[in-house]
Amino acid sequence: MINLKSKIFLFFSSYTPLFLIILIQNHNAIAKNFGIFLNIFEKKHIYSINDLLVVAKIIIHPTTILLISLFLGICFLLYLLNKHNQLAQDKIKVYEIENVTSESMTYIITYLVPFLSLNLNSTLNLYCIMLLIATIGVIYINSDMLYVNPLLNFWGYKTFKISGEILNRDKKVKDMFIIMPRKISRIYKSNIVDFLQYDDGILIASSISQEK
């Protein structure tokens, strides 16, 4: 079972393309808020209640929340993918395998493209979009869509759902997600894969130590 923290960060990373598009379209609002923020903190005197309210308003502004979400999503994904360069800790023999990489295109068309038809420059619309994204996030987390991530495809990673046996633990596992780097072009039943385990539901492959 993938832990909740990983699910949330994977969801953020799956929506980073949309977050980036929204932020680019609202770059004037970001620059304006950043300028106000700097002006307040450059003051030499004690901050007034009005100053603190303005800062709070900037912090809860949709563009600020999206910037934070974008940063967290990208950082988590980079941290996750960097693990395939580390030494493998375990080996798993593959019994069943399903390539779920291609489902990312369906995800883009269904969950990302429709947002582009909305007016992304309206603050009210941005709050509505965030509410809708949050709703989709709950569905994403609860319906096991964690393997659907456009950024993984963009960087050449493939995602598989596998069942097999972790050899050095004599432990059988089912429906685990394993992320394959670009250098591993194919994986078959009976392959033995070297991997690092991020959590109970996500494996990061480093190499195939035994071919079919």
Coordinates of C-alpha atoms in Angstrom, one line a residue:
M1 CA 0.0 0.0 0.0
I2 CA 1.4 3.4 -1.0
N3 CA 1.5 5.8 1.9
L4 CA -0.6 8.9 1.9
K5 CA 2.3 11.3 1.7
S6 CA 3.6 9.7 -1.5
K7 CA 0.1 9.7 -3.0
I8 CA -0.3 13.4 -2.4
F9 CA 3.1 14.3 -3.8
L10 CA 2.6 12.0 -6.9
F11 CA -0.6 13.8 -7.5
F12 CA 1.1 17.2 -7.3
S13 CA 3.7 16.1 -9.7
S14 CA 1.1 14.7 -12.2
Y15 CA -0.4 18.2 -12.4
T16 CA 2.8 20.2 -12.7
P17 CA 2.3 20.9 -16.4
L18 CA -1.1 22.5 -15.7
F19 CA 0.3 24.4 -12.7
L20 CA 3.1 25.8 -14.9
I21 CA 0.7 26.9 -17.7
I22 CA -1.5 28.7 -15.1
L23 CA 1.5 30.4 -13.5
I24 CA 2.8 31.5 -16.9
Q25 CA -0.6 33.0 -17.8
N26 CA -0.7 34.8 -14.5
H27 CA 2.9 36.0 -14.4
N28 CA 1.7 39.7 -14.0
A29 CA -0.2 38.8 -10.8
I30 CA 2.8 36.9 -9.4
A31 CA 5.1 39.8 -10.1
K32 CA 2.7 42.2 -8.5
N33 CA 2.2 40.1 -5.3
F34 CA 6.0 39.6 -5.1
G35 CA 6.6 43.3 -5.3
I36 CA 4.0 44.1 -2.6
F37 CA 5.6 41.3 -0.4
L38 CA 9.1 42.8 -0.8
N39 CA 7.9 46.4 -0.1
I40 CA 6.3 45.3 3.2
F41 CA 9.4 43.4 4.4
E42 CA 11.7 46.3 3.4
K43 CA 10.0 48.5 5.9
K44 CA 12.1 49.5 8.9
H45 CA 9.2 50.0 11.4
I46 CA 7.1 47.4 13.1
Y47 CA 4.6 45.8 10.8
S48 CA 1.0 46.9 11.1
I49 CA -2.1 44.7 11.2
N50 CA -2.9 45.8 7.6
D51 CA 0.6 44.7 6.5
L52 CA 0.0 41.2 8.0
L53 CA -3.4 41.0 6.4
V54 CA -1.9 41.8 3.0
V55 CA 0.8 39.1 3.5
A56 CA -1.8 36.6 4.5
K57 CA -3.8 37.5 1.3
I58 CA -0.8 37.0 -0.8
I59 CA 0.0 33.6 0.9
I60 CA -3.5 32.2 0.2
H61 CA -3.7 33.6 -3.3
P62 CA -4.1 30.8 -5.9
T63 CA -0.8 31.6 -7.7
T64 CA 1.1 31.3 -4.4
I65 CA -0.5 27.9 -3.6
L66 CA 0.2 26.7 -7.2
L67 CA 3.8 27.8 -7.0
I68 CA 4.2 25.8 -3.8
S69 CA 2.5 22.8 -5.3
L70 CA 4.6 23.0 -8.4
F71 CA 7.8 23.1 -6.3
L72 CA 6.8 20.2 -4.1
G73 CA 5.7 18.1 -7.0
I74 CA 8.9 18.5 -9.0
C75 CA 11.2 18.1 -6.0
F76 CA 9.4 14.9 -4.9
L77 CA 9.6 13.4 -8.4
L78 CA 13.3 14.3 -8.8
Y79 CA 14.0 12.7 -5.4
L80 CA 12.0 9.6 -6.4
L81 CA 13.7 9.2 -9.8
N82 CA 17.2 9.8 -8.4
K83 CA 16.9 6.6 -6.4
H84 CA 17.4 4.4 -9.6
N85 CA 21.0 5.7 -9.6
Q86 CA 21.6 4.2 -6.1
L87 CA 22.7 0.7 -5.4
A88 CA 19.8 -1.8 -5.6
Q89 CA 18.8 -3.3 -2.2
D90 CA 16.6 -6.2 -3.4
K91 CA 15.7 -8.4 -6.3
I92 CA 12.2 -9.3 -7.4
K93 CA 11.2 -12.2 -9.8
V94 CA 8.4 -11.1 -12.0
Y95 CA 5.4 -13.4 -12.3
E96 CA 2.7 -11.0 -13.7
I97 CA 3.3 -7.7 -15.4
E98 CA 1.1 -5.0 -16.9
N99 CA 2.4 -1.9 -18.8
V100 CA 0.4 1.1 -17.6
T101 CA 2.6 3.8 -19.1
S102 CA 0.3 4.6 -22.0
E103 CA -2.6 5.6 -19.7
S104 CA -0.9 8.9 -19.1
M105 CA -2.1 10.2 -22.4
T106 CA -5.7 9.4 -21.5
Y107 CA -5.1 11.2 -18.2
I108 CA -3.8 14.3 -20.0
I109 CA -6.8 14.5 -22.4
T110 CA -9.3 13.8 -19.6
Y111 CA -7.9 15.8 -16.6
L112 CA -5.5 18.4 -18.0
V113 CA -6.6 19.7 -21.4
P114 CA -10.2 20.7 -20.3
F115 CA -8.7 23.3 -17.9
L116 CA -7.1 25.1 -20.8
S117 CA -10.5 26.3 -22.1
L118 CA -11.2 28.2 -18.9
N119 CA -10.3 31.8 -18.2
L120 CA -7.1 31.3 -16.1
N121 CA -6.5 35.0 -15.5
S122 CA -9.5 35.4 -13.2
T123 CA -8.8 35.0 -9.5
L124 CA -12.3 33.7 -8.8
N125 CA -11.9 31.1 -11.6
L126 CA -8.5 30.1 -10.2
Y127 CA -10.1 29.3 -6.8
C128 CA -12.8 27.3 -8.6
I129 CA -10.1 25.4 -10.6
M130 CA -8.2 24.7 -7.3
L131 CA -11.4 23.3 -5.8
L132 CA -11.9 21.1 -8.8
I133 CA -8.2 20.0 -8.7
A134 CA -8.6 19.1 -5.1
T135 CA -11.7 17.0 -5.9
I136 CA -9.8 15.2 -8.7
G137 CA -6.9 14.7 -6.2
V138 CA -9.1 12.8 -3.8
I139 CA -10.3 10.6 -6.6
Y140 CA -6.8 10.2 -7.9
I141 CA -5.5 9.1 -4.5
N142 CA -8.4 6.8 -3.7
S143 CA -8.6 5.1 -7.1
D144 CA -5.0 3.9 -7.5
M145 CA -4.1 6.2 -10.3
L146 CA -0.7 6.9 -8.9
Y147 CA 1.1 5.3 -11.9
V148 CA -0.5 7.9 -14.3
N149 CA 2.1 10.7 -14.4
P150 CA 2.9 12.7 -17.6
L151 CA 6.2 13.8 -16.2
L152 CA 7.5 10.3 -15.9
N153 CA 6.7 9.8 -19.6
F154 CA 8.4 13.1 -20.5
W155 CA 11.6 12.0 -18.9
G156 CA 11.5 8.6 -20.5
Y157 CA 10.4 6.5 -17.6
K158 CA 8.0 3.6 -17.9
T159 CA 5.6 2.4 -15.2
F160 CA 4.5 -1.2 -14.7
K161 CA 2.1 -2.9 -12.3
I162 CA 3.7 -6.2 -11.3
S163 CA 3.2 -9.2 -9.1
G164 CA 6.2 -11.4 -8.1
E165 CA 8.5 -12.6 -5.3
I166 CA 11.1 -10.6 -3.5
L167 CA 13.9 -13.2 -3.5
N168 CA 16.0 -12.2 -0.5
R169 CA 13.0 -11.9 1.7
D170 CA 11.0 -14.9 0.3
K171 CA 8.0 -12.5 0.1
K172 CA 5.4 -12.6 -2.5
V173 CA 3.9 -9.3 -3.5
K174 CA 0.9 -8.3 -5.7
D175 CA 0.0 -5.2 -7.7
M176 CA 3.2 -3.2 -6.9
F177 CA 4.1 -0.2 -9.1
I178 CA 7.6 -0.3 -10.5
I179 CA 9.2 2.6 -12.2
M180 CA 11.7 1.7 -15.0
P181 CA 14.4 4.1 -16.2
R182 CA 15.0 4.7 -19.9
K183 CA 18.0 2.3 -20.0
I184 CA 15.6 -0.7 -19.3
S185 CA 13.8 -1.0 -22.6
R186 CA 11.7 -4.2 -21.9
I187 CA 10.7 -6.4 -19.0
Y188 CA 9.2 -9.8 -19.2
K189 CA 7.7 -12.5 -16.9
S190 CA 10.4 -14.4 -15.1
N191 CA 12.9 -11.5 -15.3
I192 CA 14.7 -10.8 -12.1
V193 CA 14.8 -7.0 -11.5
D194 CA 17.2 -5.2 -9.1
F195 CA 15.3 -2.4 -7.3
L196 CA 15.1 0.0 -4.4
Q197 CA 11.9 0.2 -2.5
Y198 CA 10.6 3.7 -1.9
D199 CA 7.6 2.6 0.2
D200 CA 5.3 -0.4 0.5
G201 CA 3.7 0.2 -3.0
I202 CA 6.5 1.8 -5.1
L203 CA 9.6 0.1 -6.5
I204 CA 12.4 1.9 -8.4
A205 CA 14.1 -0.4 -10.8
S206 CA 17.9 0.0 -11.4
S207 CA 18.6 -2.9 -13.7
I208 CA 17.6 -6.4 -14.9
S209 CA 20.0 -8.8 -13.4
Q210 CA 18.7 -11.9 -15.2
E211 CA 17.0 -11.9 -18.6
K212 CA 14.2 -14.1 -19.7

